[in-house]
mmCIF file of C-alpha atoms and ligand atoms in Angstrom:
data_model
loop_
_atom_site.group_PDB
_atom_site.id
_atom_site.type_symbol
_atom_site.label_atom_id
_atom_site.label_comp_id
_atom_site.label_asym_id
_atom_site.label_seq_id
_atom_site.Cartn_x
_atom_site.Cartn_y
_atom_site.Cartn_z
ATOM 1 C CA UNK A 6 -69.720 -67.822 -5.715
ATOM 2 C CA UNK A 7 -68.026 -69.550 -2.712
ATOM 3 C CA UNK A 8 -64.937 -67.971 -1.543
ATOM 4 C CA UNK A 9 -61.756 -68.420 1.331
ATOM 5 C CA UNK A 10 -62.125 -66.774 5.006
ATOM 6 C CA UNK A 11 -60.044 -67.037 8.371
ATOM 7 C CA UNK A 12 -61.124 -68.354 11.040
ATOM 8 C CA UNK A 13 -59.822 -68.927 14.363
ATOM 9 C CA UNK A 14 -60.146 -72.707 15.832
ATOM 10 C CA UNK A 15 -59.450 -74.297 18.955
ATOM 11 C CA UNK A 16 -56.496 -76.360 18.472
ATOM 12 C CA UNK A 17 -56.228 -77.672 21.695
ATOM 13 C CA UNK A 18 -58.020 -77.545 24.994
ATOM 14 C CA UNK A 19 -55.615 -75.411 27.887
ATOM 15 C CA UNK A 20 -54.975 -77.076 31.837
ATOM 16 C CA UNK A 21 -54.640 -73.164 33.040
ATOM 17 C CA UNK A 22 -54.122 -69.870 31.022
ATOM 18 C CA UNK A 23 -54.351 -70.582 27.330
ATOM 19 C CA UNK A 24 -51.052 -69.933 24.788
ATOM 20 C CA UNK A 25 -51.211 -69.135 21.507
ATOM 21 C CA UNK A 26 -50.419 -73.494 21.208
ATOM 22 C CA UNK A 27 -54.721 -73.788 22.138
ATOM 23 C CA UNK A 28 -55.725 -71.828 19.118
ATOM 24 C CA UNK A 29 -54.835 -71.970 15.023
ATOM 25 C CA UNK A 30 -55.832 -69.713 12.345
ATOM 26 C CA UNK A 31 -57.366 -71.584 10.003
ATOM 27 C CA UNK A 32 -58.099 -70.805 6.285
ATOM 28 C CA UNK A 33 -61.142 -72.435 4.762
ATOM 29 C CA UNK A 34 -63.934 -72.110 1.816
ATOM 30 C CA UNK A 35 -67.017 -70.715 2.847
ATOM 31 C CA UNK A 36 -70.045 -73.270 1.579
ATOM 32 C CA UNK A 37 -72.978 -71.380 -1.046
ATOM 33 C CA UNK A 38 -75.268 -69.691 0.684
ATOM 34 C CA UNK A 39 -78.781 -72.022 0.655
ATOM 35 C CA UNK A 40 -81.834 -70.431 0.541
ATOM 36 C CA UNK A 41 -82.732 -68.058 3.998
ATOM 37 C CA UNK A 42 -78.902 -67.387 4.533
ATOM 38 C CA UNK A 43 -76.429 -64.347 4.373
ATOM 39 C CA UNK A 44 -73.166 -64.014 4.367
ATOM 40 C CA UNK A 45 -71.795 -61.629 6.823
ATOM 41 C CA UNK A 46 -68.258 -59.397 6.705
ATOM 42 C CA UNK A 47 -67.235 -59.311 10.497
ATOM 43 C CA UNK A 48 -66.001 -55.702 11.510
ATOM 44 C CA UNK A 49 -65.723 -56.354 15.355
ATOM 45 C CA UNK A 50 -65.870 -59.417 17.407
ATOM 46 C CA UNK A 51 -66.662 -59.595 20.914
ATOM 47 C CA UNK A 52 -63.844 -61.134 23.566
ATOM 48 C CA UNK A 53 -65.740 -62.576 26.638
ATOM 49 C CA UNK A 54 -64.322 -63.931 29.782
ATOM 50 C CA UNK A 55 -67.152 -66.797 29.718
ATOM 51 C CA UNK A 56 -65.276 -68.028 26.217
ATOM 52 C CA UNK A 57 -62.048 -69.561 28.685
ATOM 53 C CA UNK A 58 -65.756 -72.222 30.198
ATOM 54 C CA UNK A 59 -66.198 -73.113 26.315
ATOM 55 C CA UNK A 60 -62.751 -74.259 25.932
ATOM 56 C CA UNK A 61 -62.779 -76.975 28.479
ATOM 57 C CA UNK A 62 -64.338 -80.476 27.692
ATOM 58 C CA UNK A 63 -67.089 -79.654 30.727
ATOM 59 C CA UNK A 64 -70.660 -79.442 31.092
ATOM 60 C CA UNK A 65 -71.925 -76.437 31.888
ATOM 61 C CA UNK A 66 -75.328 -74.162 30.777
ATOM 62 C CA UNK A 67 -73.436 -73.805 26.691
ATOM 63 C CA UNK A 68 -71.613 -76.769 25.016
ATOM 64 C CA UNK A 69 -67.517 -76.764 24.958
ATOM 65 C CA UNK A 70 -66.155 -75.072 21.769
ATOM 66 C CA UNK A 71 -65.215 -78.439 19.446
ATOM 67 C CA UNK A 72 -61.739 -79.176 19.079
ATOM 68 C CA UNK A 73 -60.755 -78.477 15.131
ATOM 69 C CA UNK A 74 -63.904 -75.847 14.780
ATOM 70 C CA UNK A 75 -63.828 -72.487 14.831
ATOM 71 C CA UNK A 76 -64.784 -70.735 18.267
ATOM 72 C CA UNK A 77 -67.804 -68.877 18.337
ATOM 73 C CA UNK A 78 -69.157 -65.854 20.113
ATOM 74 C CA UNK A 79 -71.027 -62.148 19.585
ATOM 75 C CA UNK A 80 -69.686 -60.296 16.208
ATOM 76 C CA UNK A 81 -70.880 -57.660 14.255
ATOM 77 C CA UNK A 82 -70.400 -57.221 10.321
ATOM 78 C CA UNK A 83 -72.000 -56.033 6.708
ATOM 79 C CA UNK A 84 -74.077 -58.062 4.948
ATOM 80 C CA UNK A 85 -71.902 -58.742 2.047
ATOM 81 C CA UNK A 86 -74.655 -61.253 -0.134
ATOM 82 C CA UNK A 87 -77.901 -62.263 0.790
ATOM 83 C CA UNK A 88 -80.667 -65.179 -0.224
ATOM 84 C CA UNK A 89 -82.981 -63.558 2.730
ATOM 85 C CA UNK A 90 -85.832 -60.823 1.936
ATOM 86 C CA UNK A 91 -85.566 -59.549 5.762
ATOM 87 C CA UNK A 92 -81.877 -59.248 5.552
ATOM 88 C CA UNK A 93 -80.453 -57.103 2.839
ATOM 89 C CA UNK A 94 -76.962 -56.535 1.556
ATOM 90 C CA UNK A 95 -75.637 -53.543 3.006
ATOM 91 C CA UNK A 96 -77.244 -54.248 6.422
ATOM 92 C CA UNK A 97 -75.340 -54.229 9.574
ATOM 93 C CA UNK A 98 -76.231 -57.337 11.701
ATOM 94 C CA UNK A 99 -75.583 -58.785 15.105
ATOM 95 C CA UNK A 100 -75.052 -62.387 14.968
ATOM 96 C CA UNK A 101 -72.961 -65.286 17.198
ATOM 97 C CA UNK A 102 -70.629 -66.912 14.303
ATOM 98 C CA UNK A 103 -67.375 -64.627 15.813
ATOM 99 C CA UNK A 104 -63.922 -65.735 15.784
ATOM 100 C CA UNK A 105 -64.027 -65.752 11.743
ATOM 101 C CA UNK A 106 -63.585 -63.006 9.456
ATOM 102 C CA UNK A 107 -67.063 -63.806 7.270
ATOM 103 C CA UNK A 108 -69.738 -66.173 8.768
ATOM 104 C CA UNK A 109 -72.578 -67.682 6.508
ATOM 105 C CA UNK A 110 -75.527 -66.770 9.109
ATOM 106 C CA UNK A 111 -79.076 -68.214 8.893
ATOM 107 C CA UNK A 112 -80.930 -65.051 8.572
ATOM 108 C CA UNK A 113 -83.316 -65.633 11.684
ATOM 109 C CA UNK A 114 -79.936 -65.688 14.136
ATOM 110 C CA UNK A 115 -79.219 -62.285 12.661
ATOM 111 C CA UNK A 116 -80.322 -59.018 14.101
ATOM 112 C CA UNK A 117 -80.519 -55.709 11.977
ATOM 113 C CA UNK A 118 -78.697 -52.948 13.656
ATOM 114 C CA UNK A 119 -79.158 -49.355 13.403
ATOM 115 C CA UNK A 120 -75.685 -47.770 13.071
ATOM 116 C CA UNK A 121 -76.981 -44.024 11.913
ATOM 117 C CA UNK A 122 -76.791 -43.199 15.345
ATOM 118 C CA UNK A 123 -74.362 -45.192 17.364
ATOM 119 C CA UNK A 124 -71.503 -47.162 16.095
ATOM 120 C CA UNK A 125 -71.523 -50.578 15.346
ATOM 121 C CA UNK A 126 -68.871 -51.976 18.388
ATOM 122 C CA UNK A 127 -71.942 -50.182 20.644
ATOM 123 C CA UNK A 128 -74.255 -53.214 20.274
ATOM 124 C CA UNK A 129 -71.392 -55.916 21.612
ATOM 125 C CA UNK A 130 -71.028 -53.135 24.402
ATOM 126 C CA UNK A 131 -73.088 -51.253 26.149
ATOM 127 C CA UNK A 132 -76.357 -52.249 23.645
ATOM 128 C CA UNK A 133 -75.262 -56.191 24.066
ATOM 129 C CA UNK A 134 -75.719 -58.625 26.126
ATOM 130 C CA UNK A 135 -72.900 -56.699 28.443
ATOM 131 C CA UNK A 136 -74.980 -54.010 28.875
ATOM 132 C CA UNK A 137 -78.122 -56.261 29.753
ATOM 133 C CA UNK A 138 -76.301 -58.121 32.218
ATOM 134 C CA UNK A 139 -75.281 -55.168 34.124
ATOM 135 C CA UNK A 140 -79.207 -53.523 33.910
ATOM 136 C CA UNK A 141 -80.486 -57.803 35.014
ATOM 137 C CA UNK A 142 -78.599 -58.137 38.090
ATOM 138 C CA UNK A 143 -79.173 -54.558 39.223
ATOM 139 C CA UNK A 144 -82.891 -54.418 38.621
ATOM 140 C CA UNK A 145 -83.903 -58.067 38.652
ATOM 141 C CA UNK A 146 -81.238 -60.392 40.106
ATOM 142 C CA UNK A 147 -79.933 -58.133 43.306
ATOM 143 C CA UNK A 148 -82.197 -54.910 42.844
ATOM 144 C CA UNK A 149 -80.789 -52.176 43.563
ATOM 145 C CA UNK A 150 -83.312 -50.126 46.430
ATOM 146 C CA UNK A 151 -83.542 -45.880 47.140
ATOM 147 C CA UNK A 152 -80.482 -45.117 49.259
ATOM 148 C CA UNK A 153 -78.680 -48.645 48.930
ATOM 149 C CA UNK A 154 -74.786 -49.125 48.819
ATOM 150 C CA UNK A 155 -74.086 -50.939 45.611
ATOM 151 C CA UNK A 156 -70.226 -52.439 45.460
ATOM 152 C CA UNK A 157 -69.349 -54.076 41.837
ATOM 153 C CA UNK A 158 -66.434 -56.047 41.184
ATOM 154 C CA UNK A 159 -64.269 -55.537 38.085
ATOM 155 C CA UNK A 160 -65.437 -52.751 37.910
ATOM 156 C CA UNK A 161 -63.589 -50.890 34.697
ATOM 157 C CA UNK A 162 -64.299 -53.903 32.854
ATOM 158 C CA UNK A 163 -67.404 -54.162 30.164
ATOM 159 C CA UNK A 164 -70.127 -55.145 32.578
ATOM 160 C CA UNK A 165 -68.790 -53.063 35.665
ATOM 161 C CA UNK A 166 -68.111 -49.760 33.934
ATOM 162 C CA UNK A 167 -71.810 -49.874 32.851
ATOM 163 C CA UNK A 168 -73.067 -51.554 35.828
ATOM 164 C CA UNK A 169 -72.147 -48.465 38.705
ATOM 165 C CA UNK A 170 -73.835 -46.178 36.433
ATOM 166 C CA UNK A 171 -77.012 -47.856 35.797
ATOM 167 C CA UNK A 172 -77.114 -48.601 39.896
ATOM 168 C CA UNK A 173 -76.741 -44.762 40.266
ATOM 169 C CA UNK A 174 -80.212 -44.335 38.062
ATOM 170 C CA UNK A 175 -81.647 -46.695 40.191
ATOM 171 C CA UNK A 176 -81.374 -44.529 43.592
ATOM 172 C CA UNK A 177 -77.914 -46.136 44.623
ATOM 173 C CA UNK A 178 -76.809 -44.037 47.536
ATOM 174 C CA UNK A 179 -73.141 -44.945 47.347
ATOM 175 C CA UNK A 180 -71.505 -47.106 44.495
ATOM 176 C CA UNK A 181 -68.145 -48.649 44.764
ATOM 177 C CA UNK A 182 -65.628 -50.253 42.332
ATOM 178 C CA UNK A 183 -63.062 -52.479 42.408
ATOM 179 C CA UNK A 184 -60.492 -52.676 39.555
ATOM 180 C CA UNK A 185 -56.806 -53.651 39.198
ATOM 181 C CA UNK A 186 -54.110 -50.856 39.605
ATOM 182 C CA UNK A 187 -54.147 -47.246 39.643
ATOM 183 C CA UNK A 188 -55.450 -45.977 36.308
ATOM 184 C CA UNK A 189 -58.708 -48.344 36.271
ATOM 185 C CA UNK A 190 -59.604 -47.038 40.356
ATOM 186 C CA UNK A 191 -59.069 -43.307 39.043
ATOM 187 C CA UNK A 192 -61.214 -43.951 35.909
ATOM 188 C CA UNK A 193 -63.924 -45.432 37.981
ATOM 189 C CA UNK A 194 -64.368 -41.885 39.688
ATOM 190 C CA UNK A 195 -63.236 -39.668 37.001
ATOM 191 C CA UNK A 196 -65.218 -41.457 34.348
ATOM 192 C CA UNK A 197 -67.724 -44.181 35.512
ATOM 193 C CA UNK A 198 -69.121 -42.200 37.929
ATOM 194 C CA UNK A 199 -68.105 -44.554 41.011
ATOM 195 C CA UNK A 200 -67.860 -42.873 44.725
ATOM 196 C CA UNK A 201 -65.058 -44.852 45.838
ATOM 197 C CA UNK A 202 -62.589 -47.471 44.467
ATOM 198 C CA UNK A 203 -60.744 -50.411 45.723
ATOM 199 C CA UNK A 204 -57.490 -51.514 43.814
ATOM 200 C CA UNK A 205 -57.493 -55.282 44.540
ATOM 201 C CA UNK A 206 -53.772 -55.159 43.727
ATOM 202 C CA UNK A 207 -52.790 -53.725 46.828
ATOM 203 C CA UNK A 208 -54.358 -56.826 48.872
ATOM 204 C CA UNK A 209 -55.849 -56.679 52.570
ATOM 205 C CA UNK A 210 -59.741 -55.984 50.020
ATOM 206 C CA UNK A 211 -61.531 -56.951 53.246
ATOM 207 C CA UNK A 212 -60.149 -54.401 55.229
ATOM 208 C CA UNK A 213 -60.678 -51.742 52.161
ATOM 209 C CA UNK A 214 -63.587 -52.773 51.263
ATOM 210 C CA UNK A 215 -65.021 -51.707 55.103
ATOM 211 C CA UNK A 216 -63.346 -48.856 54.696
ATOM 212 C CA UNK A 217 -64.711 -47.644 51.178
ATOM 213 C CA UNK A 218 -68.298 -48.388 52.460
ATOM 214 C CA UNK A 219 -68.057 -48.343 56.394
ATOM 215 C CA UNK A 220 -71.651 -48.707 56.886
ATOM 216 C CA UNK A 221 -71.650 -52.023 54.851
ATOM 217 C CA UNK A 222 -72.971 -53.121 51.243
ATOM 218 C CA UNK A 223 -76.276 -53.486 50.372
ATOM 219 C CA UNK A 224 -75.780 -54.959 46.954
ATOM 220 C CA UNK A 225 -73.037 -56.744 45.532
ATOM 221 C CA UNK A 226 -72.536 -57.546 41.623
ATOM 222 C CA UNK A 227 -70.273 -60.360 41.623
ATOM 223 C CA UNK A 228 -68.029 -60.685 38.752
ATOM 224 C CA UNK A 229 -64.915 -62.115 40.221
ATOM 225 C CA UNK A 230 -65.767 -64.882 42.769
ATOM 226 C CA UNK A 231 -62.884 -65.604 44.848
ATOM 227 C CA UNK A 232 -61.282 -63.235 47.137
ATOM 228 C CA UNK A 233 -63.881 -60.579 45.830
ATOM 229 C CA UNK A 234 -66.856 -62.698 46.936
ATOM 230 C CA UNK A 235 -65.789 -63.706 50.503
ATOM 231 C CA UNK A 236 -64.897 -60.188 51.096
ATOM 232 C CA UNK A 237 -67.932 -58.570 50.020
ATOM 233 C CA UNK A 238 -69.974 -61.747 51.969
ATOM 234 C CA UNK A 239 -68.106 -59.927 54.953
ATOM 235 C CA UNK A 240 -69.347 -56.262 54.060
ATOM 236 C CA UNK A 241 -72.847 -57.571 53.484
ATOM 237 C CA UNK A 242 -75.472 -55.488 55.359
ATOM 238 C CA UNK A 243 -78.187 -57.854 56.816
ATOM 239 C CA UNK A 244 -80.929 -59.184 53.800
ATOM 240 C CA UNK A 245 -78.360 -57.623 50.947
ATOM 241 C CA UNK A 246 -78.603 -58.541 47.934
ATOM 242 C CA UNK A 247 -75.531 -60.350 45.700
ATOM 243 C CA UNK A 248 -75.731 -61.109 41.858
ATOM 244 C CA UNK A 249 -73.819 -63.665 41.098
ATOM 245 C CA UNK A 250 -72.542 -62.606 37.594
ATOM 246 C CA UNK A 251 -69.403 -64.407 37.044
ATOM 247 C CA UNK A 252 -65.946 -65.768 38.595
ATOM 248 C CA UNK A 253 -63.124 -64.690 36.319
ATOM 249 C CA UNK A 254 -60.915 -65.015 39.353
ATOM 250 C CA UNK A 255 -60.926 -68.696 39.016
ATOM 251 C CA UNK A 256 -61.287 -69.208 35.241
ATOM 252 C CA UNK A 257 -57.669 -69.819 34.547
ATOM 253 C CA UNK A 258 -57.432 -72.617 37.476
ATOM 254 C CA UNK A 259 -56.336 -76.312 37.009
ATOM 255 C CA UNK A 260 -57.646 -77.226 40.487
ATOM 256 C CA UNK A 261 -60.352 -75.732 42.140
ATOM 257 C CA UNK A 262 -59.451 -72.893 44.814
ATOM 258 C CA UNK A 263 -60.790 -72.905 48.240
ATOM 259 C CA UNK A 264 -64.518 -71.472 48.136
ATOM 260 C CA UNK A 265 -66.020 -68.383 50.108
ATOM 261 C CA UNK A 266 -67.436 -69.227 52.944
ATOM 262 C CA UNK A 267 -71.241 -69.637 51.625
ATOM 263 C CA UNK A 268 -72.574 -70.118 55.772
ATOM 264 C CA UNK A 269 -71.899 -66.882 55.440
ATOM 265 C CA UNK A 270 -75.104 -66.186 53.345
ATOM 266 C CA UNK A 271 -77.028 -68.334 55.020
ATOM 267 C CA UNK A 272 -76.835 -66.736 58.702
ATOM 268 C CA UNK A 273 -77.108 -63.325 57.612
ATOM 269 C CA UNK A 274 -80.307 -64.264 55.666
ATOM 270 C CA UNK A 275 -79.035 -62.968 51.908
ATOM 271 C CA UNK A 276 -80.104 -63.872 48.346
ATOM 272 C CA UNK A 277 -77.887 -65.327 46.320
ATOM 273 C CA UNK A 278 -79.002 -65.653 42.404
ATOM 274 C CA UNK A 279 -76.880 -66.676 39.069
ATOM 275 C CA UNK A 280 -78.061 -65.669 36.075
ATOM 276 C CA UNK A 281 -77.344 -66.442 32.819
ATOM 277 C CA UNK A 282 -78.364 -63.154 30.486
ATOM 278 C CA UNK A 283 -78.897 -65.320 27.460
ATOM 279 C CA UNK A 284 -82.203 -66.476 29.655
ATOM 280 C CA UNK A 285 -83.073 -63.486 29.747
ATOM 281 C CA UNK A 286 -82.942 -62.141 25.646
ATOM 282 C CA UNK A 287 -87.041 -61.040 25.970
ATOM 283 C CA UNK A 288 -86.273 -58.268 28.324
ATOM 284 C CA UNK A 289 -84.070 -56.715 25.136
ATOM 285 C CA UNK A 290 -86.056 -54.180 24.055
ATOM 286 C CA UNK A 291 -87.103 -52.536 27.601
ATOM 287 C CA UNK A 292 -83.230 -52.022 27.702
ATOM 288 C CA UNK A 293 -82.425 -50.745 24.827
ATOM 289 C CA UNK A 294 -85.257 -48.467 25.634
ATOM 290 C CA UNK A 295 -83.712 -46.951 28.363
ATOM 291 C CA UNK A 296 -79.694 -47.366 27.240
ATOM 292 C CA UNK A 297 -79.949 -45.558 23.638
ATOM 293 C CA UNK A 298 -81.125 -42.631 25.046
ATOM 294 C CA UNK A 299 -78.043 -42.709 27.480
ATOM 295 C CA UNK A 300 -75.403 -43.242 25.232
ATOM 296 C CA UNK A 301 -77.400 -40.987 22.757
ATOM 297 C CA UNK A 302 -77.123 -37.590 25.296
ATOM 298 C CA UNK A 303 -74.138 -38.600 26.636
ATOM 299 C CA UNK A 304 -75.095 -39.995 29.696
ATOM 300 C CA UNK A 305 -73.845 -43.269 29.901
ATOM 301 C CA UNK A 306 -69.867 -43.544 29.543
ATOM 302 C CA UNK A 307 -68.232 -46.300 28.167
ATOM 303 C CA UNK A 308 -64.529 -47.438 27.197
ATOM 304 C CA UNK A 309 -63.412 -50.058 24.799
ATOM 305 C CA UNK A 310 -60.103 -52.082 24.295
ATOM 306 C CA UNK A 311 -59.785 -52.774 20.397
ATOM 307 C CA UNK A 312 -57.229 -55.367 19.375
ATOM 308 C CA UNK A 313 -57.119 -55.175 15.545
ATOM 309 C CA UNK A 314 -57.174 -58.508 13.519
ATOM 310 C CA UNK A 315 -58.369 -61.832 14.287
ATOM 311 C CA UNK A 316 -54.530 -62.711 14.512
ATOM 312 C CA UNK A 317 -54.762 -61.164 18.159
ATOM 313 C CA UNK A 318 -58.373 -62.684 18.949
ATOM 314 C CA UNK A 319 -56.435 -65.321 21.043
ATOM 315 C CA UNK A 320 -54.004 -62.711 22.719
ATOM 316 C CA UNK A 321 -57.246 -60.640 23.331
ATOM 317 C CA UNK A 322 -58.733 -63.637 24.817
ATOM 318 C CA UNK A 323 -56.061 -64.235 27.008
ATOM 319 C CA UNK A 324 -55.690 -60.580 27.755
ATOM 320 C CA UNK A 325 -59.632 -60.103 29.362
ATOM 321 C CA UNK A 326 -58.886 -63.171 31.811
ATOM 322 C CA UNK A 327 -55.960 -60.926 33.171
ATOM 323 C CA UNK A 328 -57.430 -56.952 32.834
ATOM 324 C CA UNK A 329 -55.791 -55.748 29.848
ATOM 325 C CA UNK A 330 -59.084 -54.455 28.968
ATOM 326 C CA UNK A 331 -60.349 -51.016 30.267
ATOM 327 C CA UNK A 332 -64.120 -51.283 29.039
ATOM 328 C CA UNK A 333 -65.310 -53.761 26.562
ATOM 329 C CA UNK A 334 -62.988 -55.951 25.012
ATOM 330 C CA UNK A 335 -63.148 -56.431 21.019
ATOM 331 C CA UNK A 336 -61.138 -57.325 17.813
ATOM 332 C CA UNK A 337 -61.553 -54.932 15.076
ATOM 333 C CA UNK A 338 -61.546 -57.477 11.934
HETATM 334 P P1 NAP B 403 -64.443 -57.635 31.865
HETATM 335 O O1 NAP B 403 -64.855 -57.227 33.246
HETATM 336 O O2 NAP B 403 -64.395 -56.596 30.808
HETATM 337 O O3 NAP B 403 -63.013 -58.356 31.897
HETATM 338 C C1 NAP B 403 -62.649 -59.187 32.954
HETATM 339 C C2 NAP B 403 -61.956 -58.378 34.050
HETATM 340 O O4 NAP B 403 -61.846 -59.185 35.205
HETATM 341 C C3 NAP B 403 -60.529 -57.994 33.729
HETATM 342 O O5 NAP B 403 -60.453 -56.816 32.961
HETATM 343 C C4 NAP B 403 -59.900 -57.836 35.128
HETATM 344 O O6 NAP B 403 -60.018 -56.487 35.545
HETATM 345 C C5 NAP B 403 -60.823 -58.684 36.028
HETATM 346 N N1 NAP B 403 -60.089 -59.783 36.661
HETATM 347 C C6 NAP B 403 -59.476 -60.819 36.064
HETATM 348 N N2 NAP B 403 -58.917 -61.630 36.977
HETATM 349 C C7 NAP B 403 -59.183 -61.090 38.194
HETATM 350 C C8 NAP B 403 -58.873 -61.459 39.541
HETATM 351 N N3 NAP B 403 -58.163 -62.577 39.823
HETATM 352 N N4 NAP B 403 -59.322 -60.680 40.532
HETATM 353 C C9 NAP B 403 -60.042 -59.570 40.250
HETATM 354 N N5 NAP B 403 -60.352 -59.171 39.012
HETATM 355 C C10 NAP B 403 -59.929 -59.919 37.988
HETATM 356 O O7 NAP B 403 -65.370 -58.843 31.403
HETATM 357 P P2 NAP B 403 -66.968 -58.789 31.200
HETATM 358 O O8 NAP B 403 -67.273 -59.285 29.851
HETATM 359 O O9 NAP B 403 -67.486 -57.469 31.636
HETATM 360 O O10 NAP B 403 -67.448 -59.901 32.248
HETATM 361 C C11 NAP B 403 -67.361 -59.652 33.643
HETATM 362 C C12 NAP B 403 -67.852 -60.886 34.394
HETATM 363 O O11 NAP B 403 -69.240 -61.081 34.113
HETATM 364 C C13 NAP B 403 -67.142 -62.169 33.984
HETATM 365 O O12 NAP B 403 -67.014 -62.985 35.137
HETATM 366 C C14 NAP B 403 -68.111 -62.785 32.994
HETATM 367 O O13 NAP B 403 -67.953 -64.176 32.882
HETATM 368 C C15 NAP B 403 -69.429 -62.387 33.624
HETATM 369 N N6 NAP B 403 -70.594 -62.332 32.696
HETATM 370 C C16 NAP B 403 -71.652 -63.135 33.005
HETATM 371 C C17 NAP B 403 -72.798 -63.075 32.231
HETATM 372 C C18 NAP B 403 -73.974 -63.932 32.614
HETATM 373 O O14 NAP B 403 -74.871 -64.133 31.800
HETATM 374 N N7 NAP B 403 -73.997 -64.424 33.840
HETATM 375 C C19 NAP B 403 -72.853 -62.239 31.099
HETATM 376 C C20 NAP B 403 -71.750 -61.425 30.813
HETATM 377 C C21 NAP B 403 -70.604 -61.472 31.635
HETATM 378 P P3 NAP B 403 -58.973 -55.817 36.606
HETATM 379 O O15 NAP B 403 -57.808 -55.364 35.787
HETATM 380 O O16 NAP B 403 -59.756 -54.737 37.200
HETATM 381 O O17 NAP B 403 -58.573 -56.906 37.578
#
C-alpha cells in the first residue's frame, strides 16, 4: 500500500535571508515499506536556526540539504504501519526525516516516546536535543561553579529559556538574559526565572551588559556570536568560562561580518569550547533523568511558538533566524 505525502524541498539555495522562492512543497509517493521500516505520521516538526548552515553549498560538521530533496530535521509523529517488531503501530517516535508530513523511517533511527506523561512537542523541546544543549554547555562545555554569574544570549529562545534555569540548579549566583524587545526581557524574569535582562534592541549591550552584572560574568552561553560575543568577551571575569553554542547573528550574512576580538580570550586566560550536541547523544539518558522530573512538578518552564502546517515550515524557518519565536519553535503538521 504506497500512498502520496508533502514534503517540503529546497528549491534553491538563498545569498542572505531565505524567501519563500528557496523552498517548494512538493507532493510525492511514499516507496513500500522494506523489511525493518515504519512509516511515521508527523504531528510536530522541529524549526532550528542551524537548518539556514544546511542550506548553503558549504562544508561544515552536517552535509548541505540537496537541492530538489526534501529538508530534513527533528519531528515527531504516530506510527501509522510498521514491518519492525520494536516499533509498533500506534507508537509515538522521535525520528530526523522532518520537513514532510509522513517519513518512511528505518526503525533503528526511531526512538519510542512516552507521551502518557508529557506531550509529544516536549521531546523536540525541552526533552530534545534543545534541552541537552542547554544542560552540555552549562555542566560540561562552560560549567557553571557555586556562586558564578551566568549571562545567556537569546535568551527567550528554545535553548536560552531552558538554559538560565538549569544554570540556577547548578548554584548560579546571578543569571542574566538577553532577548529582543520588551515582552521576551519581562518573560525572562517573570517566567524563566532570569535576575536581570538585556534587550539587545535598545543597542549600547556593552554598556548594559556591565550594568546588569557589574561585578562581571563568569559564564557565558553563546548563542548569538556577533555583537553578543564581543560584549560579553568584555564582561568576562578573569578564567570565565564561554560556550560557544551558536551564531544566529550572522546566519543570514552574504559576507562575513567583522569578528570579536578573540585576543581578547587569550589575555584574560578564558576557555573557549564549541560543541556540537549531536556528539554528545550518550549523555541522553542522565538528562532526561534529571529534566522529566522538572517539567513533571512543574519546575522547569518552557514556551513554544507553533506554526500550524508544513505550508508555514519555511515562514517558520525564516521566522527563528529573526525572534518570532518565544520558546521552541515548531510546525504542528
Ligand atoms: P532560538 O533561540 O529559539 O531562536 C533563535 C533566536 O535568536 C531568535 O528567537 C532571536 O531571539 C535570536 N536572534 C536572532 N538574530 C539575532 C541577532 N542578530 N542578535 C541577537 N539575537 C538574535 O533557537 P535555538 O534553537 O534555541 O538555538 C539557539 C542557538 O543555539 C542557535 O545559534 C543555534 O544554532 C544554537 N544551537 C547549537 C547547538 C549545538 O549543537 N552547538 C544545538 C542547538 C542549538 P530575540 O528575539 O531575542 O533576538
Amino acid at each position: 500500500m504506497s500512498f502520496c505525502t508533502r514534503e517540503i524541498h529546497l528549491a534553491a539555495r538563498p545569498a542572505g535571508a531565505p524567501g519563500a522562492e528557496h523552498f517548494t512543497l512538493t507532493e510525492v509517493r511514499l516507496p513500500e515499506l522494506a523489511e525493518g521500516q515504519v512509516l511515521v505520521r508527523n504531528t510536530w516538526m522541529s524549526v532550528d536556526p542551524y537548518m539556514r548552515g544546511r542550506m548553503d553549498d558549504a562544508p561544515s560538521y552536517i552535509p548541505p540539504f540537496e537541492l530538489g530533496k526534501p529538508l530534513e530535521g527533528s519531528a515527531v509523529g504516530e506510527v501509522v504501519a510498521s514491518r519492525s517488531a520494536d516499533v509498533p503501530v500506534g507508537a509515538t517516535v522521535s525520528h530526523f526525516l522532518g520537513w514532510r508530513e509522513h517519513s518512511v523511517v528505518d526503525a533503528a533511527g526511531a526512538v519510542v516516546v512516552d507521551t502518557s506523561r508529557l506531550p509529544a512537542s516536549t521531546y523536540l523541546g525541552p526533552l530534545g536535543t534543545t534541552g541537552l544543549t542547554a544542560y552540555l554547555a552549562l555542566t560540561d562545555i562552560a560549567p557553571v561553579r557555586e556562586g558564578d554569574t551566568v549571562y545567556v544570549s537569546a535568551a527567550a529562545g528554545a535553548v536560552g529559556s531552558v538554559a538560565g534555569q538549569i544554570a540556577r540548579r547548578l548554584g548560579a549566583g546571578r543569571v542574566i538574559g538577553s532577548a529582543g524587545g520588551p515582552a521576551k526581557t519581562a518573560l525572562l524574569m517573570e517566567e524563566f526565572g532570569y535576575d536581570a535582562a538585556v534587550d539587545h534592541r535598545l543597542g549600547d549591550l556593552p554598556g548594559r551588559l556591565a550594568a546588569a552584572a557589574p561585578e562581571g560574568i563568569d559564564v557565558y552561553l553563546d548563542s548569538v556570536g556577533g555583537d553578543h560575543l564581543r560584549a560579553a568577551l568584555e564582561a568576562m571575569n578573569q578564567r570565565g568560562r564561554v560556550a560557544l553554542v551558536g551564531a544566529v547573528s550572522g546566519y543570514n550574512d552574504a559576507e562575513p561580518a567583522p569578528g570579536p576580538d578573540l585576543y581578547r580570550a587569550a589575555t584574560k586566560e578564558l576557555s573557549l569550547r564549541g560543541m556540537i550536541v549531536g556528539h554528545h547523544l550518550d549523555r541522553f539518558p542522565e538528562f532526561l533523568g534529571k529534566a522529566v522530573p522538572w517539567l513533571l512538578d512543574g519546575s522547569l518552564r518552557t514556551r513554544e511558538t507553533v506554526y500550524e502546517g508544513l505550508d508555514r515550515a519555511p515562514e517558520a524557518l525564516r521566522g527563528v533566524l529573526q525572534g518570532a519565536n518565544t520558546g521552541k519553535m515548531l510546525v504542528r503538521l
